[in-house]
């Protein structure tokens, strides 16, 4: 057992390592774990999960606390993950993606999150952007942008939110005025994950009239004149990914960088977010799972009043509640993932419910 | 941990059947011409042996760092052809596998039934009894 267990102040640093170690232990024979995340999965999905859990335990968990404390954006580790196929999980293989389903993706992000939730959350945003280009881009755009994004030679950011439009995303103001074969962008985006450190920006901007139908989706790269970034936001937690404002001042973007048709941008943005909701919910699942394992171990090891904490009925009840929340949330998320990959009509609503439920329940855990 | 039900026999038996030199528990490996230099982790520490090739090796944890499987490779694994061979198709090797076991069971018996023990009053009596029965 790590020595830090006897020094509570240091225990939090050992926590991710301890959780990761617990996750890698083979299930004890004869005992079925009710929170085992591999139940109901195909052999292939179990293999994906194993690789992701392995990677999380060995490459992410040992550094998670340092990344958070020193606000490090772990580029090299994410590139290692991309080499295994985690850079474009549900992107088509002809442009470097892994071509997996939404459920496969959820399983993978859930597993990676047990190592570092913040980094995995950024990776899921990156994946979402690559998918948008893959799905709505022309053949030229797909081949221009996707391969280097799937390998994470370049990183991506999703730019929708503005200082004046969050929930009311369709009222966004960043304008893109057509001038010949370029759009001139003016405006700013707020709270962009990866902003300033990433290379490719998928930006929703107004090319037409008010409302969702006037919005288009443009892709631009860092270094484009007129593209600048605000100061790095000071956050409490989630420090392994930088967050900045993204500012456009007479920023010229070729028309050839527009995904889909003019006026299709909002639709593209929302379709991206459906998957994004499942992904972020999956990140919550991973964090909660690791937490339950740590709590369980602590209850069996820590003694007070002459007994292990686990002998206290109240604490047993609390652990049972934690396990129940986790399983319920996982079911919601995987159900939504299936609905999305089957293109069912209720998919978008289910994804929203899954995101709402899983993040809240897992936060409680 | 040996994957043959923890027997740690498969590699060794195969090497004997093939009449090849064997380097088991390999934690280090290098090639020198037609020889393999194998560093082995044994009970007494580490041993270095030089084997003529072809040789049979079994590996230990410290031989290398296993790669992660990539997602595309996991998917390709499912599609790899699985060729099932009959023992008869293997020629010499098949004959080896079909050969009768070199073990003969002579006798099979249960261990003797446990009889009751004796209580003694003190340690000197215990030592005396142990000496008497020849255990000490």
XYZ file of C-alpha atoms in Angstrom:
501
model
C 0.000 0.000 0.000
C 1.388 3.461 -0.685
C 2.852 5.096 2.396
C 0.823 8.213 1.736
C -2.248 6.470 3.097
C -1.096 7.361 6.617
C -0.653 11.022 5.673
C -4.077 12.311 4.675
C -2.719 15.526 3.241
C -0.724 13.590 0.666
C -3.388 10.962 0.011
C -5.047 12.947 -2.766
C -1.885 12.747 -4.831
C -1.818 8.979 -4.536
C -5.531 8.719 -5.248
C -5.456 8.512 -9.047
C -2.660 5.964 -8.921
C -4.565 3.909 -6.350
C -7.787 4.031 -8.346
C -5.968 3.097 -11.515
C -4.343 0.169 -9.761
C -7.726 -1.014 -8.500
C -9.244 -0.742 -11.974
C -6.558 -2.938 -13.473
C -7.002 -5.762 -10.958
C -8.700 -8.766 -12.531
C -12.176 -9.369 -11.067
C -11.970 -11.812 -8.174
C -13.278 -15.208 -9.154
C -16.779 -15.919 -7.960
C -17.577 -12.327 -7.103
C -19.582 -10.320 -9.643
C -19.059 -6.623 -9.303
C -22.285 -4.708 -9.736
C -20.431 -1.650 -11.019
C -18.203 -3.522 -13.467
C -18.218 -1.311 -16.590
C -17.557 -4.252 -18.904
C -20.878 -6.003 -18.314
C -23.009 -6.329 -21.397
C -20.212 -5.408 -23.789
C -19.021 -7.413 -26.796
C -15.592 -9.066 -26.743
C -14.284 -6.357 -29.033
C -15.641 -3.563 -26.831
C -14.019 -5.199 -23.820
C -10.712 -5.103 -25.686
C -11.121 -1.378 -26.440
C -11.987 -0.788 -22.808
C -8.964 -2.737 -21.624
C -6.567 -0.716 -23.770
C -8.129 2.547 -22.626
C -8.080 1.540 -18.942
C -4.492 0.385 -19.301
C -3.501 3.657 -20.949
C -5.353 5.673 -18.317
C -3.681 3.819 -15.467
C -0.153 3.906 -16.856
C 0.051 7.116 -18.882
C -2.474 9.472 -17.324
C -3.184 8.705 -13.676
C 0.434 9.049 -12.491
C 0.637 12.572 -13.947
C -2.892 13.832 -13.398
C -2.165 15.731 -10.210
C 0.898 17.391 -11.730
C -0.963 18.394 -14.873
C -3.672 19.935 -12.706
C -1.306 21.644 -10.295
C 1.036 23.053 -12.940
C -1.699 23.698 -15.573
C 0.068 21.515 -18.130
C -1.684 20.731 -21.434
C -0.333 17.159 -21.885
C 0.368 17.266 -25.603
C 2.779 14.322 -25.715
C 0.486 12.022 -23.759
C -2.474 12.895 -25.964
C -0.363 12.210 -29.066
C 0.498 8.787 -27.604
C -3.226 8.223 -27.181
C -3.802 9.289 -30.779
C -1.291 6.666 -31.937
C -3.608 4.075 -30.457
C -6.533 5.521 -32.407
C -8.006 7.830 -29.768
C -7.652 10.995 -31.866
C -10.606 10.366 -34.178
C -12.523 7.535 -32.577
C -15.749 7.902 -34.556
C -14.140 9.417 -37.640
C -13.980 7.413 -40.871
C -10.801 5.363 -41.411
C -10.061 6.782 -44.866
C -8.920 10.015 -43.220
C -7.166 8.419 -40.274
C -10.047 7.780 -37.904
C -10.880 4.563 -36.091
C -14.416 4.236 -37.473
C -15.989 3.092 -34.216
C -19.562 3.543 -32.963
C -20.871 6.087 -30.400
C -21.186 3.357 -27.819
C -17.583 2.256 -28.411
C -16.590 5.910 -28.033
C -18.503 6.289 -24.761
C -16.801 3.188 -23.368
C -13.392 4.508 -24.333
C -13.852 7.996 -22.883
C -15.301 6.524 -19.704
C -12.185 4.371 -19.356
C -9.724 7.167 -20.150
C -11.444 9.422 -17.624
C -10.447 7.124 -14.819
C -6.918 8.390 -15.458
C -7.559 12.095 -15.974
C -11.061 13.442 -16.487
C -10.016 16.929 -17.534
C -7.676 15.753 -20.285
C -10.168 13.191 -21.533
C -12.839 15.872 -21.697
C -10.602 17.963 -23.932
C -9.861 14.890 -26.079
C -13.594 14.395 -26.508
C -13.973 17.977 -27.755
C -11.133 17.390 -30.194
C -12.837 14.216 -31.414
C -16.118 16.087 -31.851
C -14.463 18.731 -34.058
C -12.744 16.137 -36.250
C -16.063 14.347 -36.665
C -17.762 17.544 -37.778
C -15.170 18.099 -40.491
C -15.302 14.422 -41.445
C -19.095 14.384 -41.705
C -19.944 17.781 -43.161
C -16.746 18.643 -44.979
C -16.078 18.155 -48.677
C -13.617 15.481 -49.767
C -10.985 18.188 -50.071
C -11.652 19.535 -46.565
C -11.721 16.060 -45.036
C -8.355 15.169 -46.476
C -6.878 18.562 -45.715
C -7.790 18.668 -42.028
C -8.674 15.226 -40.659
C -5.466 13.190 -40.987
C -3.317 15.570 -38.947
C -6.131 15.942 -36.411
C -6.636 12.182 -36.029
C -2.955 11.788 -35.284
C -3.089 14.830 -33.015
C -0.228 16.355 -34.872
C -2.700 19.259 -34.665
C -5.325 19.919 -32.005
C -8.824 21.356 -32.480
C -11.215 23.651 -30.625
C -14.984 24.141 -30.929
C -16.085 27.772 -30.980
C -19.772 28.470 -30.444
C -20.265 30.275 -27.138
C -19.891 34.050 -26.984
C -19.981 36.537 -24.121
C -23.572 37.364 -25.130
C -24.814 33.929 -26.162
C -24.523 30.750 -24.117
C -27.763 28.833 -23.827
C -29.196 31.066 -26.553
C -26.495 29.922 -28.945
C -28.469 30.801 -32.076
C -28.272 34.498 -31.186
C -24.513 34.538 -31.699
C -23.050 37.719 -33.135
C -19.641 36.854 -34.616
C -20.078 38.004 -38.185
C -18.565 36.586 -41.360
C -18.970 39.021 -44.243
C -18.474 37.582 -47.706
C -15.923 39.467 -49.780
C -15.136 37.677 -53.020
C -13.867 34.249 -52.063
C -13.152 35.036 -48.437
C -15.190 35.640 -45.335
C -14.081 38.479 -43.043
C -14.703 37.500 -39.429
C -15.333 39.940 -36.602
C -16.337 39.090 -33.073
C -15.216 36.917 -30.204
C -15.870 33.552 -28.643
C -15.706 32.874 -24.916
C -14.510 29.993 -22.722
C -13.008 28.011 -25.586
C -11.382 24.784 -24.394
C -7.874 24.507 -25.741
C -8.098 28.054 -27.103
C -4.680 29.515 -27.869
C -2.871 26.187 -27.618
C -4.808 24.381 -30.313
C -4.223 24.675 -34.047
C -7.583 24.234 -35.771
C -10.706 26.195 -34.843
C -14.228 25.162 -35.874
C -16.166 28.433 -35.648
C -19.905 29.069 -35.848
C -20.492 32.570 -37.232
C -23.205 34.650 -38.850
C -23.139 34.803 -42.631
C -26.822 35.565 -43.071
C -29.759 37.007 -41.171
C -30.644 36.567 -37.478
C -31.504 33.237 -35.935
C -30.136 29.752 -36.538
C -30.618 29.817 -40.314
C -28.110 32.650 -40.682
C -25.235 30.730 -39.141
C -22.428 28.999 -41.010
C -19.488 26.877 -39.872
C -15.935 27.861 -40.793
C -12.611 26.149 -40.104
C -9.529 28.268 -39.550
C -6.016 27.722 -38.290
C -3.889 29.430 -35.673
C -1.601 31.944 -37.296
C -4.322 33.357 -39.553
C -3.942 37.152 -39.433
C -6.696 38.694 -37.320
C -7.029 35.652 -35.057
C -5.935 36.290 -31.487
C -6.635 34.974 -28.021
C -7.583 36.364 -24.641
C -5.683 35.684 -21.426
C -5.710 32.150 -20.067
C -8.646 31.860 -17.674
C -7.856 31.028 -14.051
C -9.947 27.987 -13.218
C -10.609 25.886 -10.148
C -9.932 22.398 -11.462
C -9.839 21.159 -15.071
C -6.468 22.804 -15.400
C -4.971 20.321 -17.808
C -6.763 22.121 -20.626
C -6.345 25.866 -21.180
C -9.451 28.024 -21.649
C -9.286 31.320 -23.507
C -11.399 33.764 -25.439
C -10.925 33.541 -29.214
C -10.945 36.946 -30.934
C -11.506 37.758 -34.622
C -10.533 41.189 -35.970
C -11.018 41.455 -39.718
C -9.874 37.859 -39.888
C -9.971 36.564 -43.469
C -10.969 32.923 -44.005
C -11.235 31.348 -47.484
C -14.742 30.310 -48.553
C -13.197 26.903 -49.212
C -12.929 26.494 -45.428
C -16.695 26.554 -44.920
C -18.185 23.234 -43.817
C -21.410 22.482 -45.614
C -23.671 25.184 -47.022
C -24.232 28.738 -45.825
C -26.908 28.604 -43.152
C -26.112 24.989 -42.235
C -23.728 25.953 -39.457
C -26.149 25.792 -36.547
C -27.348 22.388 -37.609
C -23.751 21.152 -37.797
C -22.999 22.638 -34.383
C -25.981 20.944 -32.745
C -25.284 17.585 -34.378
C -21.736 17.800 -33.052
C -23.028 18.565 -29.580
C -25.260 15.481 -29.430
C -22.153 13.356 -29.474
C -20.409 15.904 -27.298
C -23.050 15.412 -24.614
C -22.535 11.658 -24.586
C -18.790 12.151 -24.467
C -18.816 14.556 -21.538
C -21.314 12.362 -19.697
C -18.950 9.438 -20.275
C -16.136 11.455 -18.725
C -18.275 11.904 -15.624
C -18.869 8.152 -15.487
C -15.159 7.431 -15.465
C -14.484 9.918 -12.704
C -17.333 8.498 -10.639
C -16.188 4.925 -11.158
C -12.687 5.710 -9.974
C -14.196 7.541 -6.992
C -16.360 4.581 -5.977
C -13.353 2.249 -6.070
C -11.279 4.619 -3.969
C -14.098 5.036 -1.455
C -14.569 1.299 -1.243
C -10.901 0.709 -0.621
C -10.743 3.433 1.996
C -13.710 1.964 3.860
C -12.036 -1.421 4.113
C -8.632 -0.099 5.095
C -9.352 2.840 7.426
C -10.144 1.970 11.033
C -11.812 4.117 13.632
C -13.271 3.093 16.987
C -11.521 -0.253 16.605
C -13.207 -1.303 13.378
C -12.878 -0.791 9.641
C -15.172 2.006 8.475
C -16.913 -0.559 6.279
C -18.593 -2.043 9.364
C -20.732 1.068 9.751
C -24.175 0.642 8.272
C -24.515 4.329 7.399
C -21.355 4.205 5.340
C -22.514 0.997 3.692
C -25.690 2.815 2.699
C -23.679 5.718 1.292
C -21.528 3.341 -0.761
C -24.640 1.570 -2.041
C -26.066 4.939 -3.096
C -22.852 5.791 -4.913
C -22.898 2.493 -6.768
C -26.563 2.893 -7.664
C -26.056 6.403 -9.036
C -23.136 5.226 -11.131
C -24.973 2.282 -12.659
C -28.094 4.363 -13.368
C -26.024 7.083 -15.025
C -24.089 4.567 -17.093
C -27.304 3.010 -18.378
C -28.628 6.439 -19.409
C -25.434 7.269 -21.259
C -25.094 3.969 -23.092
C -28.781 4.020 -24.019
C -28.346 7.488 -25.523
C -25.208 6.386 -27.381
C -27.116 3.521 -28.982
C -29.962 5.847 -29.956
C -27.527 8.252 -31.595
C -25.653 5.624 -33.573
C -28.965 4.158 -34.739
C -30.044 7.678 -35.791
C -33.275 7.371 -33.848
C -35.633 10.353 -33.652
C -35.356 10.588 -29.889
C -31.554 10.570 -29.946
C -30.986 14.288 -29.320
C -33.341 14.375 -26.336
C -31.850 11.194 -24.883
C -28.349 12.646 -25.237
C -29.437 15.764 -23.360
C -31.057 13.676 -20.613
C -27.981 11.482 -20.359
C -25.708 14.486 -20.038
C -27.921 16.111 -17.415
C -28.404 12.957 -15.396
C -24.879 11.578 -15.562
C -23.045 14.795 -14.743
C -25.348 15.528 -11.787
C -25.354 11.990 -10.391
C -21.639 11.490 -10.867
C -20.958 14.839 -9.248
C -22.864 13.562 -6.210
C -20.738 10.430 -6.235
C 2.536 -15.862 -14.259
C 2.617 -18.895 -16.542
C -0.378 -18.975 -18.865
C -0.486 -22.770 -19.007
C -2.561 -23.001 -15.831
C 0.515 -21.885 -13.867
C 2.305 -25.160 -14.744
C 5.416 -23.496 -16.226
C 5.921 -26.574 -18.406
C 4.782 -25.855 -21.942
C 7.948 -24.141 -23.162
C 10.267 -26.622 -21.499
C 8.371 -29.687 -22.752
C 8.229 -28.291 -26.279
C 11.965 -27.613 -26.303
C 12.635 -31.201 -25.220
C 10.339 -32.575 -27.909
C 12.019 -30.452 -30.574
C 15.452 -31.132 -29.129
C 16.206 -27.405 -29.192
C 18.162 -25.469 -26.597
C 15.950 -23.498 -24.212
C 16.269 -20.165 -22.414
C 13.409 -19.740 -19.963
C 12.451 -16.758 -17.714
C 14.263 -14.502 -20.184
C 14.579 -10.963 -18.850
C 17.156 -9.915 -21.416
C 17.906 -11.022 -24.953
C 20.522 -10.174 -27.550
C 21.668 -11.865 -30.718
C 25.339 -12.548 -31.498
C 25.586 -14.015 -34.970
C 23.885 -17.379 -34.832
C 23.779 -17.419 -31.056
C 21.222 -15.966 -28.659
C 22.509 -14.550 -25.394
C 19.748 -14.866 -22.852
C 19.747 -13.317 -19.412
C 17.544 -15.361 -17.115
C 16.037 -14.545 -13.765
C 16.549 -17.609 -11.574
C 16.181 -18.232 -7.879
C 19.796 -17.441 -7.159
C 19.843 -14.210 -9.142
C 20.570 -13.670 -12.804
C 22.145 -16.149 -15.170
C 23.543 -15.571 -18.636
C 23.488 -18.347 -21.205
C 24.490 -18.545 -24.836
C 22.233 -20.681 -27.011
C 22.697 -21.993 -30.504
C 19.822 -21.078 -32.799
C 17.125 -22.183 -33.332
C 16.281 -22.030 -29.624
C 13.143 -21.807 -27.570
C 12.629 -18.879 -25.191
C 10.021 -18.108 -22.602
C 9.793 -14.542 -21.377
C 9.676 -12.890 -18.005
C 8.015 -9.620 -17.022
C 11.207 -7.619 -17.300
C 12.094 -8.578 -20.855
C 10.411 -5.530 -22.342
C 7.507 -3.100 -22.132
C 4.502 -4.538 -24.002
C 2.947 -2.250 -26.588
C -0.630 -1.104 -26.252
C -2.945 -2.681 -28.815
C -4.257 0.002 -31.178
C -7.973 0.325 -31.900
C -7.556 -0.470 -35.611
C -5.498 -3.574 -34.766
C -8.118 -4.803 -32.314
C -10.700 -4.543 -35.073
C -8.427 -6.263 -37.592
C -7.781 -9.111 -35.144
C -11.412 -10.090 -35.373
C -11.085 -10.460 -39.162
C -7.846 -12.457 -39.202
C -8.334 -15.948 -40.697
C -8.367 -18.760 -38.183
C -7.009 -21.933 -39.794
C -7.915 -25.085 -37.913
C -5.491 -27.959 -38.528
C -6.024 -31.611 -37.702
C -3.268 -33.451 -35.843
C -2.834 -35.780 -38.827
C -1.973 -32.846 -41.127
C 1.048 -31.885 -39.043
C 3.348 -34.746 -40.100
C 6.238 -35.238 -37.668
C 5.014 -32.622 -35.228
C 1.601 -34.275 -35.167
C 3.188 -37.614 -34.413
C 4.887 -36.043 -31.421
C 1.582 -34.719 -30.124
C -0.148 -38.041 -30.626
C 2.638 -40.046 -28.956
C 1.630 -41.921 -25.829
C 2.460 -40.198 -22.565
C 5.828 -41.011 -21.050
C 4.162 -41.210 -17.676
C 2.708 -44.457 -16.314
C 0.413 -44.406 -13.291
C 1.709 -47.067 -10.886
C -0.551 -46.581 -7.909
C -3.184 -44.159 -6.652
C -4.096 -43.990 -2.977
C -5.647 -41.589 -0.477
C -3.492 -40.178 2.315
C -3.801 -42.091 5.618
C -6.730 -41.104 7.828
C -5.656 -38.675 10.581
C -5.573 -40.259 14.005
C -6.078 -38.204 17.162
C -3.148 -36.459 18.825
C -2.010 -36.523 22.444
C -2.142 -33.749 25.032
C 1.002 -33.280 27.128
C 1.335 -31.271 30.384
C 4.434 -29.219 29.704
C 7.247 -28.541 27.275
C 9.794 -31.058 28.708
C 7.166 -33.808 28.322
C 6.585 -32.668 24.729
C 10.293 -32.847 23.913
C 10.516 -36.299 25.531
C 7.612 -37.583 23.442
C 9.094 -36.130 20.254
C 12.437 -37.816 21.011
C 10.730 -41.107 21.747
C 8.823 -41.168 18.484
C 11.939 -40.276 16.521
C 10.698 -36.914 15.215
C 13.606 -35.085 16.847
